[in-house]
Coordinates of C-alpha atoms in Angstrom, one line a residue:
M1 CA -8.1 -10.4 -12.5
K2 CA -11.2 -11.9 -10.3
Q3 CA -8.7 -13.0 -7.8
K4 CA -6.9 -9.3 -7.9
M5 CA -10.7 -6.9 -7.5
Q6 CA -11.1 -9.9 -4.5
H7 CA -8.1 -8.7 -3.0
F8 CA -8.6 -5.2 -3.8
K9 CA -11.5 -4.8 -2.2
Q10 CA -10.6 -7.2 0.9
Y11 CA -7.8 -4.8 1.1
F12 CA -10.4 -1.8 1.0
I13 CA -12.2 -3.0 3.5
V14 CA -9.4 -3.6 6.0
S15 CA -7.9 0.0 5.3
K16 CA -11.8 1.3 5.9
K17 CA -11.2 -0.5 9.3
M18 CA -8.1 1.2 9.9
Y19 CA -9.1 4.6 8.8
L20 CA -12.0 4.9 10.9
F21 CA -10.0 3.6 14.0
L22 CA -7.4 6.0 13.5
F23 CA -10.0 9.0 12.7
I24 CA -10.9 8.2 16.0
L25 CA -8.4 7.6 18.0
F26 CA -7.5 11.0 16.4
I27 CA -10.3 12.8 18.1
I28 CA -9.6 11.3 21.2
A29 CA -6.1 12.5 20.8
I30 CA -7.2 16.0 20.4
I31 CA -9.9 15.7 23.2
A32 CA -7.0 14.5 25.7
G33 CA -4.5 17.3 25.0
S34 CA -7.4 20.2 25.1
V35 CA -8.4 18.4 28.7
F36 CA -4.5 17.9 29.9
S37 CA -3.7 21.8 28.7
I38 CA -7.0 23.1 30.8
T39 CA -5.9 21.0 33.7
L40 CA -2.0 22.1 34.4
N41 CA -1.2 23.1 37.6
E42 CA -0.2 27.2 38.1
V43 CA 3.7 26.4 37.2
D44 CA 3.4 24.5 34.2
N45 CA 0.4 27.6 32.9
D46 CA 3.4 29.7 33.5
L47 CA 5.9 27.8 31.6
V48 CA 3.5 27.3 28.6
T49 CA 2.9 31.1 28.5
T50 CA 6.0 31.6 28.8
Y51 CA 7.0 29.8 25.5
L52 CA 3.9 30.6 23.9
N53 CA 5.0 34.5 24.7
N54 CA 8.7 34.0 23.7
Y55 CA 7.5 32.6 20.4
L56 CA 5.2 34.9 19.5
N57 CA 6.8 38.2 20.8
L58 CA 9.6 36.4 17.9
V59 CA 7.3 36.7 15.3
K60 CA 6.0 40.1 16.2
E61 CA 10.0 40.9 16.1
K62 CA 10.4 39.1 13.3
N63 CA 13.9 37.4 15.2
I64 CA 13.0 34.3 14.1
V65 CA 15.6 32.3 12.8
F66 CA 13.9 30.3 9.7
K67 CA 17.0 28.4 9.1
E68 CA 16.8 26.5 12.5
S69 CA 12.9 26.6 12.9
F70 CA 13.1 24.8 8.9
L71 CA 15.5 22.0 10.7
N72 CA 13.5 21.5 13.8
F73 CA 10.2 20.3 11.6
I74 CA 11.7 18.4 9.3
L75 CA 14.1 16.3 11.7
S76 CA 11.3 15.7 13.7
N77 CA 8.5 15.2 11.3
S78 CA 11.2 12.7 9.1
I79 CA 12.4 11.0 12.8
T80 CA 8.5 10.1 13.7
N81 CA 7.7 9.6 10.2
L82 CA 11.2 6.6 10.1
I83 CA 10.3 5.0 13.2
I84 CA 6.9 4.3 11.9
W85 CA 8.1 3.0 8.5
L86 CA 10.7 0.4 10.2
L87 CA 8.3 -0.1 12.9
G88 CA 6.0 -1.2 10.0
F89 CA 8.3 -5.2 9.3
S90 CA 8.5 -5.8 12.8
V91 CA 5.8 -7.8 14.8
I92 CA 5.5 -5.6 17.6
G93 CA 5.2 -2.5 15.9
I94 CA 1.4 -2.0 15.7
P95 CA 1.3 -0.6 19.9
I96 CA 4.1 1.5 19.3
I97 CA 2.5 3.1 15.6
I98 CA -0.6 3.5 17.2
F99 CA 1.1 5.5 20.3
L100 CA 3.2 7.7 17.9
F101 CA -0.4 8.7 16.0
F102 CA -1.6 9.6 19.3
Y103 CA 1.4 11.4 21.0
K104 CA 1.4 13.5 17.6
C105 CA -2.8 14.0 17.6
F106 CA -2.1 14.8 21.4
I107 CA 0.3 17.5 20.9
I108 CA -1.4 19.2 18.7
G109 CA -4.6 19.3 20.8
F110 CA -2.6 20.6 23.3
A111 CA -1.6 23.3 21.8
I112 CA -4.7 24.5 20.3
S113 CA -6.1 24.5 23.5
S114 CA -3.6 26.3 25.3
I115 CA -3.1 29.5 22.8
I116 CA -7.0 29.7 22.8
L117 CA -6.8 29.9 27.1
R118 CA -4.0 32.5 26.6
Y119 CA -5.1 34.7 24.0
K120 CA -9.2 34.3 24.2
A121 CA -10.4 35.4 20.8
K122 CA -7.4 36.3 19.4
G123 CA -6.5 32.9 20.3
I124 CA -9.1 31.3 18.4
L125 CA -7.7 32.7 15.1
L126 CA -3.9 32.1 16.1
G127 CA -5.2 28.7 16.9
L128 CA -6.5 28.1 13.5
F129 CA -3.6 29.6 11.5
Y130 CA -1.5 27.1 13.8
V131 CA -2.6 24.1 12.5
F132 CA -4.5 25.0 8.6
P133 CA -3.2 24.0 6.7
H134 CA 0.5 22.4 7.2
H135 CA -0.4 20.0 10.6
I136 CA -3.9 18.7 9.1
I137 CA -1.8 17.9 5.8
S138 CA 1.1 16.5 8.6
I139 CA -1.5 14.6 10.3
L140 CA -3.0 12.9 7.0
L141 CA -0.2 12.1 5.5
L142 CA 0.8 10.4 8.9
M143 CA -2.4 8.7 9.1
I144 CA -1.7 7.0 5.5
L145 CA 2.0 6.1 6.3
S146 CA 0.3 4.7 9.9
I147 CA -2.3 2.9 7.8
Y148 CA 0.4 1.3 5.2
A149 CA 2.6 0.4 8.7
L150 CA 0.3 -1.0 10.5
S151 CA -1.2 -3.5 6.8
V152 CA 2.5 -4.8 6.5
S153 CA 3.0 -5.5 10.1
I154 CA -0.5 -7.4 10.0
N155 CA 0.7 -8.9 7.1
I156 CA 4.1 -10.0 8.3
I157 CA 2.0 -11.7 11.5
K158 CA -0.5 -13.6 9.5
A159 CA 2.3 -15.0 7.4
I160 CA 4.1 -16.2 10.5
L161 CA 1.2 -17.4 12.0
K162 CA -0.1 -19.6 8.8
R163 CA 3.4 -20.0 7.4
K164 CA 2.7 -18.4 4.2
E165 CA 4.9 -17.1 2.5
I166 CA 4.4 -13.5 1.3
S167 CA 6.4 -11.3 -1.3
F168 CA 8.5 -8.9 0.2
K169 CA 10.1 -7.1 -3.1
E170 CA 5.9 -5.8 -4.1
I171 CA 5.2 -4.6 -0.5
T172 CA 8.7 -3.4 0.3
N173 CA 8.0 -1.3 -3.4
R174 CA 5.0 0.2 -2.5
Y175 CA 6.2 0.9 0.7
I176 CA 8.7 2.8 -0.5
V177 CA 7.1 5.3 -2.2
I178 CA 4.9 6.2 0.1
L179 CA 7.9 7.0 2.2
L180 CA 9.3 9.0 -0.3
I181 CA 5.2 11.0 -0.6
T182 CA 5.8 11.9 2.9
F183 CA 9.5 13.0 2.9
I184 CA 8.7 15.6 0.1
S185 CA 5.0 16.4 1.7
T186 CA 7.1 17.0 4.9
L187 CA 9.6 19.5 3.2
L188 CA 6.8 21.6 1.8
L189 CA 5.3 21.7 4.9
G190 CA 8.7 22.7 6.4
I191 CA 8.3 25.5 4.1
Y192 CA 5.3 26.5 4.9
E193 CA 5.7 26.1 8.9
S194 CA 9.5 28.2 9.0
Y195 CA 8.8 30.9 6.3
I196 CA 5.0 32.1 5.5
L197 CA 3.3 30.7 9.3
P198 CA 5.7 33.7 10.8
K199 CA 4.7 36.4 8.9
I200 CA 1.1 35.1 8.9
L201 CA 0.9 35.5 12.7
F202 CA 2.8 38.8 12.9
M203 CA -0.5 40.2 10.7
I204 CA -2.7 38.6 12.8
I205 CA -0.6 39.9 16.1
S206 CA -0.1 43.1 14.4

């Protein structure tokens, strides 16, 4: 019992450090995405503006293909989650997991900054609803999955270096549960972004 408590305490300390590291990485990625949006040249600015205008016009005219939007959201997020999950079983997975997490946060920072720059005061409201709550929840889920993936990868590296045996069955069972939770949550978030968010944006635009 005492050994289990010690193991749990050690796991909590390591996880706490990882959460802090990923949270700092999240802040850096958001800032980097915002700065990148501001420093775009005129041609790239026009492309971003055209994309945003087209999306908001589809919302305004209620021409969004909800099924296609839903499938794109599910496919994009599920592939990222699955890649991170699989990388947890590899020795070289740590830098790639960190990069993928940074990239997803960078895209959110870029999107928010682009919306605010193009639509000024209304852009703040649009940006707020674009991010909250589904992108915030999505990043939290990605953070939790990344923590588990990094933990598994680190344990494998330690086992190789120290030539220790590890219980893959126990690790895999817990790891599969985390993956299933992220998939189910992604489905719910996809429903929100594809079917509910456009209606909210339509009310703001109107």
